[in-house]
Every structure is written in structure tokens, then in C-alpha cells.
PDB file of C-alpha atoms in Angstrom:
ATOM      1  CA  MET A 920     115.779  78.023  87.911  1.00 53.00           C
ATOM      2  CA  GLY A 921     115.652  81.284  89.872  1.00 77.00           C
ATOM      3  CA  THR A 922     114.068  83.152  86.974  1.00 82.00           C
ATOM      4  CA  ILE A 923     111.321  80.534  86.616  1.00 89.00           C
ATOM      5  CA  PHE A 924     110.564  80.838  90.334  1.00 90.00           C
ATOM      6  CA  LEU A 925     110.412  84.634  90.078  1.00 88.00           C
ATOM      7  CA  PHE A 926     108.041  84.531  87.092  1.00 90.00           C
ATOM      8  CA  ALA A 927     105.843  81.977  88.865  1.00 92.00           C
ATOM      9  CA  PHE A 928     105.797  84.172  91.980  1.00 91.00           C
ATOM     10  CA  LEU A 929     104.959  87.223  89.866  1.00 90.00           C
ATOM     11  CA  LEU A 930     102.012  85.451  88.213  1.00 92.00           C
ATOM     12  CA  ALA A 931     100.786  84.110  91.559  1.00 91.00           C
ATOM     13  CA  GLU A 932     101.011  87.606  93.043  1.00 90.00           C
ATOM     14  CA  ILE A 933      99.062  89.135  90.143  1.00 90.00           C
ATOM     15  CA  PHE A 934      96.285  86.558  90.565  1.00 92.00           C
ATOM     16  CA  PHE A 935      96.309  87.078  94.337  1.00 92.00           C
ATOM     17  CA  ARG A 936      95.971  90.861  93.969  1.00 89.00           C
ATOM     18  CA  ILE A 937      93.140  90.462  91.454  1.00 90.00           C
ATOM     19  CA  PHE A 938      91.426  88.093  93.903  1.00 92.00           C
ATOM     20  CA  VAL A 939      91.806  90.680  96.698  1.00 90.00           C
ATOM     21  CA  GLU A 940      90.370  93.442  94.459  1.00 87.00           C
ATOM     22  CA  ILE A 941      87.355  91.312  93.477  1.00 89.00           C
ATOM     23  CA  ARG A 942      86.837  90.304  97.120  1.00 91.00           C
ATOM     24  CA  GLU A 943      86.848  93.962  98.224  1.00 88.00           C
ATOM     25  CA  LEU A 944      84.399  94.873  95.485  1.00 87.00           C
ATOM     26  CA  ARG A 945      82.056  92.079  96.586  1.00 88.00           C
ATOM     27  CA  LEU A 946      82.385  92.877 100.290  1.00 88.00           C
ATOM     28  CA  TYR A 947      81.850  96.620 100.065  1.00 84.00           C
ATOM     29  CA  GLY A 948      80.295  97.156  96.635  1.00 80.00           C
ATOM     30  CA  LYS A 949      82.188 100.374  96.008  1.00 73.00           C
ATOM     31  CA  LYS A 950      84.097 100.412  92.770  1.00 73.00           C
ATOM     32  CA  ILE A 951      87.113 102.685  92.954  1.00 73.00           C
ATOM     33  CA  PRO A 952      88.332 103.916  89.561  1.00 73.00           C
ATOM     34  CA  PHE A 953      91.602 102.336  88.426  1.00 73.00           C
ATOM     35  CA  SER A 954      91.703 100.051  91.466  1.00 75.00           C
ATOM     36  CA  PHE A 955      92.746  97.079  89.325  1.00 76.00           C
ATOM     37  CA  LEU A 956      95.974  98.904  88.504  1.00 79.00           C
ATOM     38  CA  ARG A 957      97.146  97.746  91.944  1.00 81.00           C
ATOM     39  CA  ALA A 958      97.362  94.244  90.459  1.00 81.00           C
ATOM     40  CA  ILE A 959     100.160  95.372  88.132  1.00 82.00           C
ATOM     41  CA  PRO A 960     103.396  94.706  90.040  1.00 77.00           C
ATOM     42  CA  LEU A 961     105.460  97.742  89.033  1.00 72.00           C
ATOM     43  CA  VAL A 962     102.527 100.086  89.590  1.00 74.00           C
ATOM     44  CA  ASN A 963     101.959  98.884  93.161  1.00 71.00           C
ATOM     45  CA  ASP A 964     105.727  99.036  93.821  1.00 69.00           C
ATOM     46  CA  LEU A 965     106.129 102.631  92.701  1.00 68.00           C
ATOM     47  CA  ILE A 966     102.781 104.189  93.669  1.00 68.00           C
ATOM     48  CA  PRO A 967     101.813 103.364  97.249  1.00 64.00           C
ATOM     49  CA  TYR A 968      98.185 103.007  98.201  1.00 64.00           C
ATOM     50  CA  SER A 969      96.969 106.019 100.155  1.00 63.00           C
ATOM     51  CA  GLU A 970      95.517 105.645 103.619  1.00 56.00           C
ATOM     52  CA  ASN A 971      92.062 106.447 102.181  1.00 56.00           C
ATOM     53  CA  ILE A 972      90.922 109.010 104.693  1.00 55.00           C
ATOM     54  CA  ILE A 973      87.806 110.623 103.240  1.00 55.00           C
ATOM     55  CA  GLU A 974      88.084 113.738 105.402  1.00 58.00           C
ATOM     56  CA  GLU A 975      90.655 114.984 107.873  1.00 62.00           C
ATOM     57  CA  PRO A 976      89.897 113.678 111.385  1.00 59.00           C
ATOM     58  CA  ILE A 977      89.101 116.202 114.100  1.00 69.00           C
ATOM     59  CA  GLN A 978      91.762 116.770 116.754  1.00 79.00           C
ATOM     60  CA  SER A 979      90.936 115.038 120.026  1.00 85.00           C
ATOM     61  CA  ALA A 980      92.618 114.032 123.269  1.00 89.00           C
ATOM     62  CA  PHE A 981      92.917 110.436 122.039  1.00 90.00           C
ATOM     63  CA  ARG A 982      94.523 111.483 118.759  1.00 90.00           C
ATOM     64  CA  GLU A 983      96.992 113.772 120.532  1.00 92.00           C
ATOM     65  CA  ALA A 984      97.902 111.036 123.028  1.00 93.00           C
ATOM     66  CA  HIS A 985      98.272 108.541 120.184  1.00 93.00           C
ATOM     67  CA  GLU A 986     100.644 110.816 118.225  1.00 93.00           C
ATOM     68  CA  ALA A 987     102.580 111.673 121.414  1.00 95.00           C
ATOM     69  CA  ALA A 988     103.060 107.936 122.026  1.00 95.00           C
ATOM     70  CA  HIS A 989     104.455 107.534 118.504  1.00 96.00           C
ATOM     71  CA  LYS A 990     106.974 110.309 119.199  1.00 96.00           C
ATOM     72  CA  ARG A 991     107.894 109.007 122.652  1.00 96.00           C
ATOM     73  CA  MET A 992     108.448 105.471 121.317  1.00 96.00           C
ATOM     74  CA  HIS A 993     110.387 106.740 118.249  1.00 96.00           C
ATOM     75  CA  HIS A 994     108.136 104.871 115.827  1.00 96.00           C
ATOM     76  CA  TYR A 995     108.816 107.188 112.889  1.00 94.00           C
ATOM     77  CA  LEU A 996     112.547 106.761 113.364  1.00 96.00           C
ATOM     78  CA  LEU A 997     112.224 102.966 113.503  1.00 95.00           C
ATOM     79  CA  ARG A 998     110.092 102.918 110.347  1.00 95.00           C
ATOM     80  CA  ASN A 999     112.525 105.104 108.454  1.00 95.00           C
ATOM     81  CA  LEU A1000     115.521 103.067 109.641  1.00 96.00           C
ATOM     82  CA  MET A1001     113.822  99.895 108.428  1.00 95.00           C
ATOM     83  CA  LYS A1002     113.248 101.494 104.998  1.00 93.00           C
ATOM     84  CA  LEU A1003     116.816 102.796 104.870  1.00 96.00           C
ATOM     85  CA  CYS A1004     118.259  99.369 105.692  1.00 95.00           C
ATOM     86  CA  PHE A1005     116.097  97.647 103.095  1.00 94.00           C
ATOM     87  CA  TYR A1006     116.852 100.066 100.268  1.00 91.00           C
ATOM     88  CA  SER A1007     120.569 100.162 101.115  1.00 95.00           C
ATOM     89  CA  LEU A1008     120.659  96.382 101.036  1.00 92.00           C
ATOM     90  CA  MET A1009     118.820  96.367  97.709  1.00 90.00           C
ATOM     91  CA  VAL A1010     121.309  98.832  96.167  1.00 91.00           C
ATOM     92  CA  LEU A1011     124.178  96.659  97.372  1.00 91.00           C
ATOM     93  CA  LEU A1012     122.531  93.534  95.964  1.00 88.00           C
ATOM     94  CA  ILE A1013     121.884  95.221  92.617  1.00 86.00           C
ATOM     95  CA  ILE A1014     125.553  96.208  92.392  1.00 88.00           C
ATOM     96  CA  ILE A1015     126.575  92.627  93.192  1.00 87.00           C
ATOM     97  CA  MET A1016     124.046  91.217  90.720  1.00 83.00           C
ATOM     98  CA  LEU A1017     125.264  93.464  87.907  1.00 81.00           C
ATOM     99  CA  GLY A1018     128.965  93.019  88.644  1.00 82.00           C
ATOM    100  CA  GLU A1019     129.530  89.529  90.004  1.00 83.00           C
ATOM    101  CA  TRP A1020     126.537  87.492  88.924  1.00 80.00           C
ATOM    102  CA  ARG A1021     126.104  89.210  85.532  1.00 78.00           C
ATOM    103  CA  ILE A1022     122.361  88.719  85.442  1.00 84.00           C
ATOM    104  CA  SER A1023     120.059  90.713  83.205  1.00 83.00           C
ATOM    105  CA  LEU A1024     118.277  93.885  84.194  1.00 82.00           C
ATOM    106  CA  TRP A1025     114.943  92.033  83.849  1.00 84.00           C
ATOM    107  CA  GLU A1026     116.001  89.483  86.467  1.00 86.00           C
ATOM    108  CA  ILE A1027     117.155  92.280  88.784  1.00 86.00           C
ATOM    109  CA  VAL A1028     113.717  93.925  88.486  1.00 85.00           C
ATOM    110  CA  LEU A1029     112.048  90.589  89.317  1.00 87.00           C
ATOM    111  CA  TRP A1030     114.312  90.044  92.359  1.00 87.00           C
ATOM    112  CA  PHE A1031     113.758  93.601  93.541  1.00 86.00           C
ATOM    113  CA  HIS A1032     109.992  93.229  93.210  1.00 87.00           C
ATOM    114  CA  PHE A1033     110.045  89.897  95.086  1.00 88.00           C
ATOM    115  CA  ALA A1034     112.136  91.404  97.905  1.00 89.00           C
ATOM    116  CA  LEU A1035     109.945  94.516  98.015  1.00 88.00           C
ATOM    117  CA  PHE A1036     106.768  92.417  98.327  1.00 89.00           C
ATOM    118  CA  ILE A1037     108.221  90.494 101.289  1.00 91.00           C
ATOM    119  CA  PHE A1038     109.620  93.693 102.829  1.00 92.00           C
ATOM    120  CA  ARG A1039     106.287  95.488 102.516  1.00 90.00           C
ATOM    121  CA  LEU A1040     104.490  92.712 104.423  1.00 91.00           C
ATOM    122  CA  LEU A1041     107.104  92.820 107.194  1.00 94.00           C
ATOM    123  CA  TYR A1042     106.977  96.621 107.217  1.00 94.00           C
ATOM    124  CA  HIS A1043     103.186  96.645 107.530  1.00 93.00           C
ATOM    125  CA  LYS A1044     103.427  94.147 110.389  1.00 95.00           C
ATOM    126  CA  LEU A1045     105.835  96.518 112.155  1.00 96.00           C
ATOM    127  CA  CYS A1046     103.569  99.509 111.483  1.00 95.00           C
ATOM    128  CA  TRP A1047     100.478  97.690 112.741  1.00 95.00           C
ATOM    129  CA  SER A1048     102.246  96.628 115.934  1.00 95.00           C
ATOM    130  CA  GLN A1049     103.400 100.222 116.462  1.00 96.00           C
ATOM    131  CA  GLU A1050      99.847 101.469 115.954  1.00 94.00           C
ATOM    132  CA  GLU A1051      98.713  98.925 118.551  1.00 94.00           C
ATOM    133  CA  GLU A1052     101.358 100.201 121.000  1.00 94.00           C
ATOM    134  CA  ALA A1053     100.380 103.838 120.398  1.00 95.00           C
ATOM    135  CA  ASP A1054      96.691 102.986 120.836  1.00 92.00           C
ATOM    136  CA  LYS A1055      97.404 101.213 124.143  1.00 93.00           C
ATOM    137  CA  ALA A1056      99.415 104.180 125.370  1.00 93.00           C
ATOM    138  CA  ALA A1057      96.639 106.589 124.344  1.00 92.00           C
ATOM    139  CA  VAL A1058      93.964 104.458 126.046  1.00 91.00           C
ATOM    140  CA  SER A1059      95.953 104.616 129.273  1.00 92.00           C
ATOM    141  CA  VAL A1060      95.911 108.442 129.084  1.00 92.00           C
ATOM    142  CA  VAL A1061      92.324 109.133 127.994  1.00 92.00           C
ATOM    143  CA  SER A1062      89.053 107.524 129.022  1.00 87.00           C
ATOM    144  CA  LYS A1063      87.536 104.501 127.285  1.00 85.00           C
ATOM    145  CA  SER A1064      84.533 106.576 126.206  1.00 87.00           C
ATOM    146  CA  GLU A1065      86.810 109.162 124.554  1.00 89.00           C
ATOM    147  CA  THR A1066      88.689 106.334 122.838  1.00 88.00           C
ATOM    148  CA  ARG A1067      85.442 104.768 121.640  1.00 88.00           C
ATOM    149  CA  ARG A1068      84.134 108.118 120.309  1.00 89.00           C
ATOM    150  CA  GLU A1069      87.364 108.924 118.473  1.00 89.00           C
ATOM    151  CA  LEU A1070      87.717 105.493 116.880  1.00 89.00           C
ATOM    152  CA  GLU A1071      84.048 105.560 115.814  1.00 90.00           C
ATOM    153  CA  ARG A1072      84.614 109.022 114.310  1.00 88.00           C
ATOM    154  CA  LEU A1073      87.741 107.760 112.541  1.00 86.00           C
ATOM    155  CA  GLN A1074      85.841 104.732 111.274  1.00 87.00           C
ATOM    156  CA  LYS A1075      83.290 107.052 109.649  1.00 85.00           C
ATOM    157  CA  THR A1076      86.045 108.970 107.837  1.00 83.00           C
ATOM    158  CA  GLU A1077      87.752 105.871 106.395  1.00 83.00           C
ATOM    159  CA  ARG A1078      86.678 103.906 103.378  1.00 81.00           C
ATOM    160  CA  PRO A1079      85.787 100.416 104.629  1.00 84.00           C
ATOM    161  CA  THR A1080      88.333  97.705 103.855  1.00 86.00           C
ATOM    162  CA  SER A1081      88.875  94.126 104.917  1.00 90.00           C
ATOM    163  CA  LEU A1082      91.810  93.203 107.149  1.00 92.00           C
ATOM    164  CA  LEU A1083      93.494  91.340 104.278  1.00 92.00           C
ATOM    165  CA  PHE A1084      93.272  94.352 101.972  1.00 90.00           C
ATOM    166  CA  ALA A1085      94.389  96.743 104.700  1.00 90.00           C
ATOM    167  CA  PHE A1086      97.375  94.585 105.650  1.00 92.00           C
ATOM    168  CA  LEU A1087      98.411  94.276 102.021  1.00 89.00           C
ATOM    169  CA  TYR A1088      98.201  97.992 101.212  1.00 87.00           C
ATOM    170  CA  ARG A1089      97.994 100.146 104.337  1.00 87.00           C
ATOM    171  CA  GLU A1090     100.323 101.078 107.170  1.00 88.00           C
ATOM    172  CA  HIS A1091      97.415 101.534 109.596  1.00 89.00           C
ATOM    173  CA  PRO A1092      94.869  98.919 110.620  1.00 92.00           C
ATOM    174  CA  PRO A1093      91.267  99.902 109.911  1.00 91.00           C
ATOM    175  CA  ALA A1094      89.594 101.914 112.668  1.00 89.00           C
ATOM    176  CA  LYS A1095      86.910  99.234 112.972  1.00 89.00           C
ATOM    177  CA  TYR A1096      89.564  96.662 113.872  1.00 91.00           C
ATOM    178  CA  ARG A1097      91.302  99.078 116.269  1.00 90.00           C
ATOM    179  CA  ARG A1098      87.993  99.905 117.963  1.00 87.00           C
ATOM    180  CA  LEU A1099      87.189  96.227 118.537  1.00 85.00           C
ATOM    181  CA  ARG A1100      90.659  95.667 120.034  1.00 82.00           C
ATOM    182  CA  HIS A1101      90.403  98.478 122.591  1.00 69.00           C
ATOM    183  CA  ILE A1102      86.795  98.481 123.685  1.00 64.00           C
TER     184      ILE A1102
END
């Protein structure tokens, strides 16, 4: 029964990712080479989607305050601890699955992929909330006009994406979304 559920989930996820890719193509009209490879489960597990910054953003007071807030709030440590806990738990579960449950390697890969998909959504939610906290801290340090200018500049350097696509693949919310939240 568990294997049937995992295969059904895998097929549903593949169709969902294809839907998201087609939706992005229709919304923004920019075809990115090999973008449909993200619909293949093992490819999107092993090769993370880059943040898609077209050019390196210019240093500014807002950016410095934002990064200082990340350091002060220990966001990088929290993110890495979350990853460490997840992967440690997965190693333990794989050992149990191989030893006690005696399930096949194929089923272990399906379970790992299912857990990784759920983890990635929770991880992106954590990252987005941390970005929101860092933005709020930076806004309290610099002026609203400086914040507006920096987020508009950042928006110009990013490839446009929808919120659904960004939440599925990126650790940072799009600058357009961040700008609307803080201005």
C-alpha cells in the first residue's frame, strides 16, 4: 500500500511541476533552456534551483542592514541546523528501512524523495519568514526611500517569477513581493 501511495505522489508531483513550468512560461514568456528537467524528481532533488540573480546587486545600506540582521538573528545557523536534523533523520530512517523493514532500495528512494519534497517546502517557509524578519530589521535601520530604491534595484536584477514558482524552488521571496510588503 505504501509503495502505491509513493508512486501516486510521484506522478502527481511530476504533473504539478510540469504545470508550474508551463504556467511560468505563459506568465513571463521567457523559455529557459532545460527548465523542464526540474520536473524530473531526482534531478530537482540533487540539483537545486539557483536564486536566478542576473547580475550581482550593488552594496547599499539596506543590503548591509539586511545581512547584519541575518547574522544577529543567527538565521544561517538555524537553516543549517534544520538541514542537519533532516538529513540525520533520513540516514537513521534509511538504516532502519534496510535493516528492520527490509524494503527495497527503490522504495527507500521514493520515501526519501517524498520526505525531501515536504522538507523543502517547510525549509522554504522558514527561509521566507527569516527574509521577512531581516527585511523588517533593515527597514527599521534605513529609510523607506532607501529600502524602496534597493528593492527596486534588486527586482531589476532578478528574473521574474511567480510566488508559487519562487516558493517551490527558491529560498528568497521575489524582490517584487518583498517591495510590496515593505512599502
